[in-house]
Short mmCIF file of C-alpha atoms in Angstrom, two decimals:
data_model
loop_
_atom_site.label_atom_id
_atom_site.label_comp_id
_atom_site.label_asym_id
_atom_site.label_seq_id
_atom_site.Cartn_x
_atom_site.Cartn_y
_atom_site.Cartn_z
CA ALA A 1 -15.01 91.76 4.50
CA GLU A 2 -16.74 88.39 4.42
CA GLY A 3 -16.35 88.11 0.59
CA GLU A 4 -12.68 89.03 0.86
CA ALA A 5 -12.17 86.26 3.47
CA ARG A 6 -13.75 83.71 1.10
CA ARG A 7 -11.48 84.85 -1.77
CA ALA A 8 -8.44 84.62 0.48
CA ASN A 9 -9.34 81.01 1.39
CA SER A 10 -9.74 80.08 -2.29
CA GLY A 11 -6.53 81.69 -3.43
CA GLY A 12 -8.23 84.86 -4.70
CA ILE A 13 -10.03 82.96 -7.50
CA PRO A 14 -13.72 83.72 -8.06
CA ARG A 15 -16.16 80.85 -7.43
CA ALA A 16 -17.16 80.33 -11.12
CA ALA A 17 -13.51 80.02 -12.14
CA ARG A 18 -12.87 77.45 -9.38
CA GLN A 19 -15.75 75.28 -10.69
CA VAL A 20 -14.35 75.36 -14.24
CA ARG A 21 -10.93 74.28 -12.90
CA LYS A 22 -12.53 71.37 -10.99
CA GLN A 23 -14.32 70.16 -14.14
CA ARG A 24 -11.10 70.37 -16.17
CA SER A 25 -9.16 68.41 -13.56
CA LYS A 26 -11.88 65.71 -13.52
CA LYS A 27 -11.63 65.40 -17.32
CA LYS A 28 -7.83 65.11 -17.06
CA LYS A 29 -8.17 62.35 -14.44
CA LYS A 30 -10.60 60.42 -16.67
CA ALA A 31 -8.29 60.82 -19.68
CA SER A 32 -5.27 59.62 -17.71
CA MET A 33 -7.25 56.60 -16.49
CA ALA A 34 -8.23 55.74 -20.09
CA ASP A 35 -4.62 56.10 -21.24
CA ASP A 36 -3.46 53.81 -18.45
CA ASP A 37 -0.66 51.58 -19.75
CA ALA A 38 -0.85 49.20 -16.80
CA VAL A 39 -0.04 45.56 -17.47
CA TYR A 40 -2.34 43.09 -15.72
CA PRO A 41 -1.82 39.38 -15.05
CA CYS A 42 -4.16 36.98 -16.84
CA CYS A 43 -6.56 35.33 -14.39
CA ARG A 44 -6.26 31.99 -16.22
CA CYS A 45 -2.53 31.56 -16.96
CA GLY A 46 -1.05 34.14 -14.57
CA LYS A 47 1.23 35.69 -17.21
CA ASP A 48 1.29 39.44 -17.88
CA ILE A 49 -1.06 40.60 -20.62
CA GLU A 50 0.99 42.61 -23.10
CA THR A 51 -1.37 42.19 -26.05
CA THR A 52 -5.18 42.20 -26.11
CA ASP A 53 -6.69 42.37 -22.64
CA VAL A 54 -10.19 40.88 -22.43
CA PHE A 55 -11.69 42.36 -19.26
CA LYS A 56 -14.90 40.52 -18.34
CA ASN A 57 -16.63 40.13 -14.97
CA GLY A 58 -13.86 42.03 -13.22
CA LYS A 59 -11.13 39.70 -14.48
CA HIS A 60 -8.38 40.20 -17.06
CA HIS A 61 -7.73 37.51 -19.70
CA HIS A 62 -5.44 37.08 -22.68
CA LEU A 63 -7.63 36.76 -25.76
CA GLU A 64 -6.34 33.19 -26.20
CA CYS A 65 -7.09 32.41 -22.51
CA PHE A 66 -10.70 33.61 -22.73
CA MET A 67 -12.08 30.04 -22.87
CA CYS A 68 -15.14 28.16 -21.72
CA THR A 69 -14.64 26.74 -18.21
CA SER A 70 -16.26 23.46 -19.21
CA CYS A 71 -15.26 22.57 -22.78
CA GLY A 72 -12.13 24.73 -23.16
CA ASN A 73 -13.24 26.21 -26.48
CA ALA A 74 -12.36 29.82 -27.28
CA MET A 75 -15.23 32.20 -26.55
CA SER A 76 -16.51 35.27 -28.29
CA THR A 77 -15.94 38.46 -26.33
CA ARG A 78 -19.54 39.44 -27.11
CA ARG A 79 -21.47 36.22 -26.54
CA PHE A 80 -20.80 34.16 -23.46
CA PHE A 81 -22.68 32.96 -20.42
CA THR A 82 -21.76 33.79 -16.83
CA ALA A 83 -22.84 31.24 -14.22
CA PRO A 84 -24.02 32.41 -10.78
CA ASN A 85 -20.59 31.45 -9.36
CA GLY A 86 -18.90 33.88 -11.81
CA GLU A 87 -17.38 31.22 -14.07
CA LEU A 88 -17.53 31.89 -17.83
CA TYR A 89 -19.01 29.46 -20.34
CA CYS A 90 -19.59 29.51 -24.10
CA ASN A 91 -23.33 28.91 -23.53
CA GLU A 92 -25.83 27.98 -20.83
CA VAL A 93 -25.83 24.28 -21.75
CA CYS A 94 -22.05 24.10 -21.23
CA SER A 95 -22.47 25.69 -17.80
CA ARG A 96 -24.55 22.68 -16.71
CA THR A 97 -21.87 20.23 -17.90
CA ALA A 98 -19.15 19.21 -15.46
CA PRO A 99 -15.78 20.73 -16.35
CA SER A 100 -13.71 18.27 -18.30
CA GLY A 101 -10.40 19.84 -17.32
CA PRO A 102 -7.71 20.92 -19.73
CA PRO A 103 -7.84 19.40 -23.22
CA VAL A 104 -5.76 16.24 -23.63
CA CYS A 105 -4.22 15.05 -26.91
CA VAL A 106 -5.57 11.71 -28.18
CA GLY A 107 -2.24 11.02 -29.91
CA CYS A 108 0.16 11.37 -26.97
CA ALA A 109 -2.18 11.67 -23.93
CA LYS A 110 -0.51 14.93 -22.81
CA VAL A 111 -2.27 18.21 -21.97
CA ILE A 112 -2.62 20.60 -24.91
CA GLU A 113 -1.08 23.84 -23.64
CA ASP A 114 -0.99 25.85 -26.87
CA LEU A 115 -4.62 26.02 -27.95
CA HIS A 116 -3.71 27.76 -31.21
CA ASN A 117 -1.83 24.70 -32.45
CA ARG A 118 -4.41 22.02 -31.90
CA MET A 119 -6.62 19.97 -34.17
CA HIS A 120 -10.18 19.19 -33.22
CA VAL A 121 -12.00 16.36 -35.03
CA GLY A 122 -15.33 15.27 -33.59
CA ASP A 123 -14.83 14.99 -29.84
CA LYS A 124 -11.09 14.26 -30.18
CA MET A 125 -8.29 16.81 -29.83
CA TYR A 126 -4.70 16.52 -30.98
CA HIS A 127 -1.49 18.51 -30.80
CA GLU A 128 -0.74 19.67 -34.33
CA LYS A 129 2.40 17.46 -34.38
CA CYS A 130 0.40 14.42 -33.16
CA PHE A 131 -2.29 14.76 -35.82
CA LYS A 132 -1.25 11.93 -38.15
CA CYS A 133 -2.80 9.62 -40.72
CA LYS A 134 -4.01 6.37 -39.16
CA GLU A 135 -2.41 4.27 -41.92
CA CYS A 136 0.90 5.88 -42.96
CA LEU A 137 1.44 8.03 -39.81
CA LEU A 138 2.39 11.11 -41.84
CA PRO A 139 1.51 14.48 -40.22
CA ILE A 140 -1.69 15.81 -41.78
CA ALA A 141 -2.43 18.98 -39.81
CA ARG A 142 -1.47 21.25 -42.72
CA VAL A 143 -2.88 19.21 -45.61
CA THR A 144 -6.28 17.94 -46.67
CA PHE A 145 -7.39 15.08 -44.46
CA TYR A 146 -10.44 12.85 -44.25
CA GLU A 147 -12.31 11.40 -41.30
CA SER A 148 -13.99 8.01 -41.38
CA LYS A 149 -15.45 6.15 -38.41
CA GLY A 150 -13.61 8.36 -35.92
CA GLU A 151 -10.18 7.95 -37.55
CA VAL A 152 -8.28 10.45 -39.68
CA TYR A 153 -6.47 9.73 -42.94
CA CYS A 154 -4.33 11.56 -45.47
CA GLU A 155 -5.83 11.86 -48.94
CA VAL A 156 -3.84 8.94 -50.43
CA CYS A 157 -4.68 6.49 -47.63
CA TYR A 158 -8.33 7.57 -47.60
CA ARG A 159 -8.70 6.96 -51.35
CA THR A 160 -7.09 3.54 -50.89
CA LEU A 161 -9.43 2.78 -47.98
CA ILE A 162 -12.52 3.80 -49.98
CA THR A 163 -11.36 1.86 -53.05
CA ASN A 164 -10.78 -1.24 -50.91
CA MET A 165 -14.14 -0.83 -49.19
CA PHE A 166 -15.99 -0.77 -52.51
CA SER A 167 -13.94 -3.62 -53.96
CA GLY A 168 -14.67 -5.72 -50.84
CA GLU A 169 -11.04 -6.03 -49.65
CA ARG A 170 -11.64 -4.51 -46.21
#
């Protein structure tokens, strides 16, 4: 009578069969969580992440927004340093450096929003459209350029500069 009461409470299913059903339902829950198509907002820019979601330290990032808090350089998803306050840095040395804020273009003095279209020469950063030869002012982001004494030159102007330097004209 007691065994029949237990079966009645469990829907007439033997105990071993109930355990198998529980395990299967747990597996289904895990699979549905892994297949979750949820869209999360990026913790840096606030926009929805519809492409690669970098989930680190409990925060979601666009791959292009996964940057060092101090220097603004893109970080590897495998190698980065987390400070005690939870901020992410490209290395431990950068974590001890005061944040410099968003990168600013040397050419126009405006913030560089699109970090994929920037040029970085030494400690200077430029918008791609602002990256121009010092002499002729032609855009040089997509061609061979040369750097001398902190300034950038197209190939023609650089050769002229070098020729003049060796001939004593400059």
